PDB file of N, CA and C in Angstrom:
ATOM      1  N   MET I   1      34.701  73.121  28.024  1.00  0.00           N
ATOM      2  CA  MET I   1      33.490  73.911  28.066  1.00  0.00           C
ATOM      3  C   MET I   1      33.803  75.400  27.877  1.00  0.00           C
ATOM      4  N   LYS I   2      34.904  75.828  28.477  1.00  0.00           N
ATOM      5  CA  LYS I   2      35.292  77.229  28.365  1.00  0.00           C
ATOM      6  C   LYS I   2      35.649  77.576  26.922  1.00  0.00           C
ATOM      7  N   ASN I   3      36.282  76.621  26.204  1.00  0.00           N
ATOM      8  CA  ASN I   3      36.651  76.845  24.807  1.00  0.00           C
ATOM      9  C   ASN I   3      35.422  77.012  23.919  1.00  0.00           C
ATOM     10  N   ILE I   4      34.392  76.259  24.215  1.00  0.00           N
ATOM     11  CA  ILE I   4      33.161  76.339  23.417  1.00  0.00           C
ATOM     12  C   ILE I   4      32.505  77.708  23.606  1.00  0.00           C
ATOM     13  N   ILE I   5      32.510  78.215  24.820  1.00  0.00           N
ATOM     14  CA  ILE I   5      31.914  79.528  25.087  1.00  0.00           C
ATOM     15  C   ILE I   5      32.704  80.624  24.372  1.00  0.00           C
ATOM     16  N   VAL I   6      34.019  80.545  24.427  1.00  0.00           N
ATOM     17  CA  VAL I   6      34.856  81.536  23.746  1.00  0.00           C
ATOM     18  C   VAL I   6      34.626  81.471  22.244  1.00  0.00           C
ATOM     19  N   LEU I   7      34.554  80.265  21.683  1.00  0.00           N
ATOM     20  CA  LEU I   7      34.324  80.091  20.244  1.00  0.00           C
ATOM     21  C   LEU I   7      32.959  80.652  19.844  1.00  0.00           C
ATOM     22  N   PHE I   8      31.956  80.379  20.653  1.00  0.00           N
ATOM     23  CA  PHE I   8      30.615  80.901  20.370  1.00  0.00           C
ATOM     24  C   PHE I   8      30.598  82.428  20.397  1.00  0.00           C
ATOM     25  N   CYS I   9      31.271  83.020  21.362  1.00  0.00           N
ATOM     26  CA  CYS I   9      31.317  84.488  21.463  1.00  0.00           C
ATOM     27  C   CYS I   9      32.031  85.103  20.258  1.00  0.00           C
ATOM     28  N   LEU I  10      33.123  84.495  19.839  1.00  0.00           N
ATOM     29  CA  LEU I  10      33.838  85.009  18.665  1.00  0.00           C
ATOM     30  C   LEU I  10      33.003  84.882  17.402  1.00  0.00           C
ATOM     31  N   ALA I  11      32.325  83.754  17.244  1.00  0.00           N
ATOM     32  CA  ALA I  11      31.500  83.546  16.054  1.00  0.00           C
ATOM     33  C   ALA I  11      30.337  84.533  16.019  1.00  0.00           C
ATOM     34  N   SER I  12      29.684  84.735  17.145  1.00  0.00           N
ATOM     35  CA  SER I  12      28.544  85.656  17.158  1.00  0.00           C
ATOM     36  C   SER I  12      28.999  87.098  16.939  1.00  0.00           C
ATOM     37  N   ALA I  13      30.169  87.451  17.444  1.00  0.00           N
ATOM     38  CA  ALA I  13      30.683  88.808  17.235  1.00  0.00           C
ATOM     39  C   ALA I  13      31.020  89.048  15.767  1.00  0.00           C
ATOM     40  N   SER I  14      31.582  88.049  15.111  1.00  0.00           N
ATOM     41  CA  SER I  14      31.938  88.228  13.703  1.00  0.00           C
ATOM     42  C   SER I  14      30.698  88.268  12.823  1.00  0.00           C
ATOM     43  N   LEU I  15      29.677  87.477  13.155  1.00  0.00           N
ATOM     44  CA  LEU I  15      28.449  87.479  12.355  1.00  0.00           C
ATOM     45  C   LEU I  15      27.623  88.740  12.559  1.00  0.00           C
ATOM     46  N   SER I  16      27.714  89.344  13.710  1.00  0.00           N
ATOM     47  CA  SER I  16      26.933  90.553  13.948  1.00  0.00           C
ATOM     48  C   SER I  16      27.464  91.731  13.135  1.00  0.00           C
ATOM     49  N   GLN I  17      28.712  91.678  12.712  1.00  0.00           N
ATOM     50  CA  GLN I  17      29.313  92.747  11.916  1.00  0.00           C
ATOM     51  C   GLN I  17      29.153  92.514  10.419  1.00  0.00           C
ATOM     52  N   ALA I  18      28.618  91.362  10.010  1.00  0.00           N
ATOM     53  CA  ALA I  18      28.491  91.031   8.598  1.00  0.00           C
ATOM     54  C   ALA I  18      27.361  91.835   7.964  1.00  0.00           C
ATOM     55  N   GLN I  19      27.580  92.243   6.724  1.00  0.00           N
ATOM     56  CA  GLN I  19      26.545  92.940   5.967  1.00  0.00           C
ATOM     57  C   GLN I  19      26.100  92.014   4.848  1.00  0.00           C
ATOM     58  N   ILE I  20      24.840  91.643   4.843  1.00  0.00           N
ATOM     59  CA  ILE I  20      24.315  90.705   3.861  1.00  0.00           C
ATOM     60  C   ILE I  20      23.348  91.455   2.953  1.00  0.00           C
ATOM     61  N   LEU I  21      23.630  91.435   1.659  1.00  0.00           N
ATOM     62  CA  LEU I  21      22.780  92.108   0.681  1.00  0.00           C
ATOM     63  C   LEU I  21      22.029  91.061  -0.124  1.00  0.00           C
ATOM     64  N   ASP I  22      20.763  91.308  -0.427  1.00  0.00           N
ATOM     65  CA  ASP I  22      20.000  90.368  -1.225  1.00  0.00           C
ATOM     66  C   ASP I  22      20.189  90.607  -2.721  1.00  0.00           C
ATOM     67  N   GLU I  23      20.797  91.723  -3.086  1.00  0.00           N
ATOM     68  CA  GLU I  23      21.117  91.989  -4.490  1.00  0.00           C
ATOM     69  C   GLU I  23      22.276  92.970  -4.557  1.00  0.00           C
ATOM     70  N   TYR I  24      22.861  93.071  -5.733  1.00  0.00           N
ATOM     71  CA  TYR I  24      23.982  93.993  -5.908  1.00  0.00           C
ATOM     72  C   TYR I  24      23.471  95.437  -5.930  1.00  0.00           C
ATOM     73  N   PRO I  25      24.286  96.380  -5.483  1.00  0.00           N
ATOM     74  CA  PRO I  25      23.881  97.793  -5.535  1.00  0.00           C
ATOM     75  C   PRO I  25      23.672  98.243  -6.984  1.00  0.00           C
ATOM     76  N   PRO I  26      22.969  99.345  -7.193  1.00  0.00           N
ATOM     77  CA  PRO I  26      22.725  99.822  -8.563  1.00  0.00           C
ATOM     78  C   PRO I  26      24.039 100.042  -9.321  1.00  0.00           C
ATOM     79  N   LYS I  27      24.024  99.712 -10.587  1.00  0.00           N
ATOM     80  CA  LYS I  27      25.152  99.859 -11.515  1.00  0.00           C
ATOM     81  C   LYS I  27      26.350  98.987 -11.131  1.00  0.00           C
ATOM     82  N   GLN I  28      26.109  97.918 -10.365  1.00  0.00           N
ATOM     83  CA  GLN I  28      27.150  96.949 -10.055  1.00  0.00           C
ATOM     84  C   GLN I  28      26.622  95.565 -10.392  1.00  0.00           C
ATOM     85  N   ASP I  29      27.410  94.793 -11.136  1.00  0.00           N
ATOM     86  CA  ASP I  29      27.019  93.453 -11.531  1.00  0.00           C
ATOM     87  C   ASP I  29      28.072  92.461 -11.087  1.00  0.00           C
ATOM     88  N   PHE I  30      27.680  91.181 -10.975  1.00  0.00           N
ATOM     89  CA  PHE I  30      28.633  90.154 -10.605  1.00  0.00           C
ATOM     90  C   PHE I  30      29.553  89.802 -11.766  1.00  0.00           C
ATOM     91  N   TYR I  31      29.162  90.196 -12.976  1.00  0.00           N
ATOM     92  CA  TYR I  31      29.924  89.887 -14.180  1.00  0.00           C
ATOM     93  C   TYR I  31      30.017  91.151 -15.012  1.00  0.00           C
ATOM     94  N   GLU I  32      31.188  91.424 -15.560  1.00  0.00           N
ATOM     95  CA  GLU I  32      31.377  92.644 -16.338  1.00  0.00           C
ATOM     96  C   GLU I  32      30.473  92.610 -17.564  1.00  0.00           C
ATOM     97  N   GLY I  33      29.593  93.542 -17.672  1.00  0.00           N
ATOM     98  CA  GLY I  33      28.642  93.587 -18.770  1.00  0.00           C
ATOM     99  C   GLY I  33      27.268  93.099 -18.364  1.00  0.00           C
ATOM    100  N   GLY I  34      27.106  92.616 -17.155  1.00  0.00           N
ATOM    101  CA  GLY I  34      25.804  92.192 -16.656  1.00  0.00           C
ATOM    102  C   GLY I  34      25.414  90.799 -17.099  1.00  0.00           C
ATOM    103  N   MET I  35      24.151  90.481 -16.832  1.00  0.00           N
ATOM    104  CA  MET I  35      23.634  89.141 -17.119  1.00  0.00           C
ATOM    105  C   MET I  35      23.645  88.833 -18.608  1.00  0.00           C
ATOM    106  N   VAL I  36      23.350  89.808 -19.446  1.00  0.00           N
ATOM    107  CA  VAL I  36      23.299  89.574 -20.887  1.00  0.00           C
ATOM    108  C   VAL I  36      24.666  89.145 -21.403  1.00  0.00           C
ATOM    109  N   ASN I  37      25.711  89.838 -20.998  1.00  0.00           N
ATOM    110  CA  ASN I  37      27.061  89.496 -21.437  1.00  0.00           C
ATOM    111  C   ASN I  37      27.504  88.158 -20.841  1.00  0.00           C
ATOM    112  N   PHE I  38      27.086  87.867 -19.612  1.00  0.00           N
ATOM    113  CA  PHE I  38      27.418  86.592 -18.988  1.00  0.00           C
ATOM    114  C   PHE I  38      26.838  85.433 -19.791  1.00  0.00           C
ATOM    115  N   TYR I  39      25.553  85.496 -20.107  1.00  0.00           N
ATOM    116  CA  TYR I  39      24.915  84.423 -20.862  1.00  0.00           C
ATOM    117  C   TYR I  39      25.491  84.313 -22.270  1.00  0.00           C
ATOM    118  N   LYS I  40      25.835  85.443 -22.864  1.00  0.00           N
ATOM    119  CA  LYS I  40      26.438  85.418 -24.192  1.00  0.00           C
ATOM    120  C   LYS I  40      27.788  84.711 -24.153  1.00  0.00           C
ATOM    121  N   ASP I  41      28.615  85.015 -23.161  1.00  0.00           N
ATOM    122  CA  ASP I  41      29.920  84.376 -23.036  1.00  0.00           C
ATOM    123  C   ASP I  41      29.801  82.896 -22.708  1.00  0.00           C
ATOM    124  N   VAL I  42      28.841  82.537 -21.846  1.00  0.00           N
ATOM    125  CA  VAL I  42      28.638  81.118 -21.519  1.00  0.00           C
ATOM    126  C   VAL I  42      28.179  80.359 -22.751  1.00  0.00           C
ATOM    127  N   HIS I  43      27.253  80.925 -23.494  1.00  0.00           N
ATOM    128  CA  HIS I  43      26.765  80.276 -24.710  1.00  0.00           C
ATOM    129  C   HIS I  43      27.897  80.097 -25.725  1.00  0.00           C
ATOM    130  N   GLU I  44      28.693  81.136 -25.904  1.00  0.00           N
ATOM    131  CA  GLU I  44      29.823  81.061 -26.835  1.00  0.00           C
ATOM    132  C   GLU I  44      30.813  79.971 -26.412  1.00  0.00           C
ATOM    133  N   TYR I  45      31.082  79.878 -25.120  1.00  0.00           N
ATOM    134  CA  TYR I  45      31.996  78.850 -24.621  1.00  0.00           C
ATOM    135  C   TYR I  45      31.439  77.450 -24.885  1.00  0.00           C
ATOM    136  N   LEU I  46      30.164  77.260 -24.592  1.00  0.00           N
ATOM    137  CA  LEU I  46      29.555  75.944 -24.779  1.00  0.00           C
ATOM    138  C   LEU I  46      29.514  75.539 -26.249  1.00  0.00           C
ATOM    139  N   VAL I  47      29.258  76.477 -27.124  1.00  0.00           N
ATOM    140  CA  VAL I  47      29.217  76.174 -28.565  1.00  0.00           C
ATOM    141  C   VAL I  47      30.616  75.821 -29.068  1.00  0.00           C
ATOM    142  N   ASN I  48      31.626  76.557 -28.608  1.00  0.00           N
ATOM    143  CA  ASN I  48      32.985  76.336 -29.102  1.00  0.00           C
ATOM    144  C   ASN I  48      33.682  75.150 -28.465  1.00  0.00           C
ATOM    145  N   ASN I  49      33.191  74.649 -27.326  1.00  0.00           N
ATOM    146  CA  ASN I  49      33.829  73.556 -26.608  1.00  0.00           C
ATOM    147  C   ASN I  49      32.854  72.415 -26.373  1.00  0.00           C
ATOM    148  N   LYS I  50      32.412  71.798 -27.452  1.00  0.00           N
ATOM    149  CA  LYS I  50      31.460  70.700 -27.367  1.00  0.00           C
ATOM    150  C   LYS I  50      32.178  69.424 -26.945  1.00  0.00           C
ATOM    151  N   LYS I  51      32.442  69.284 -25.665  1.00  0.00           N
ATOM    152  CA  LYS I  51      33.119  68.093 -25.176  1.00  0.00           C
ATOM    153  C   LYS I  51      32.090  67.139 -24.578  1.00  0.00           C
ATOM    154  N   GLY I  52      32.088  65.915 -25.064  1.00  0.00           N
ATOM    155  CA  GLY I  52      31.205  64.889 -24.525  1.00  0.00           C
ATOM    156  C   GLY I  52      29.775  64.986 -24.982  1.00  0.00           C
ATOM    157  N   VAL I  53      29.474  65.832 -25.950  1.00  0.00           N
ATOM    158  CA  VAL I  53      28.094  65.952 -26.425  1.00  0.00           C
ATOM    159  C   VAL I  53      27.989  65.402 -27.812  1.00  0.00           C
TER     160      VAL I  53
END
């Protein structure tokens, strides 16, 4: 029982320090070149690697 309380306290302490963003900050993208470059690269990959289609 004591272990569960200690684990709960550690988990809640770590989550209280977390910073959760609903979107990326301005001028920062998850992919270099943004969404347009991401879709272009994915499309190029799919066209060049037609496996199983």
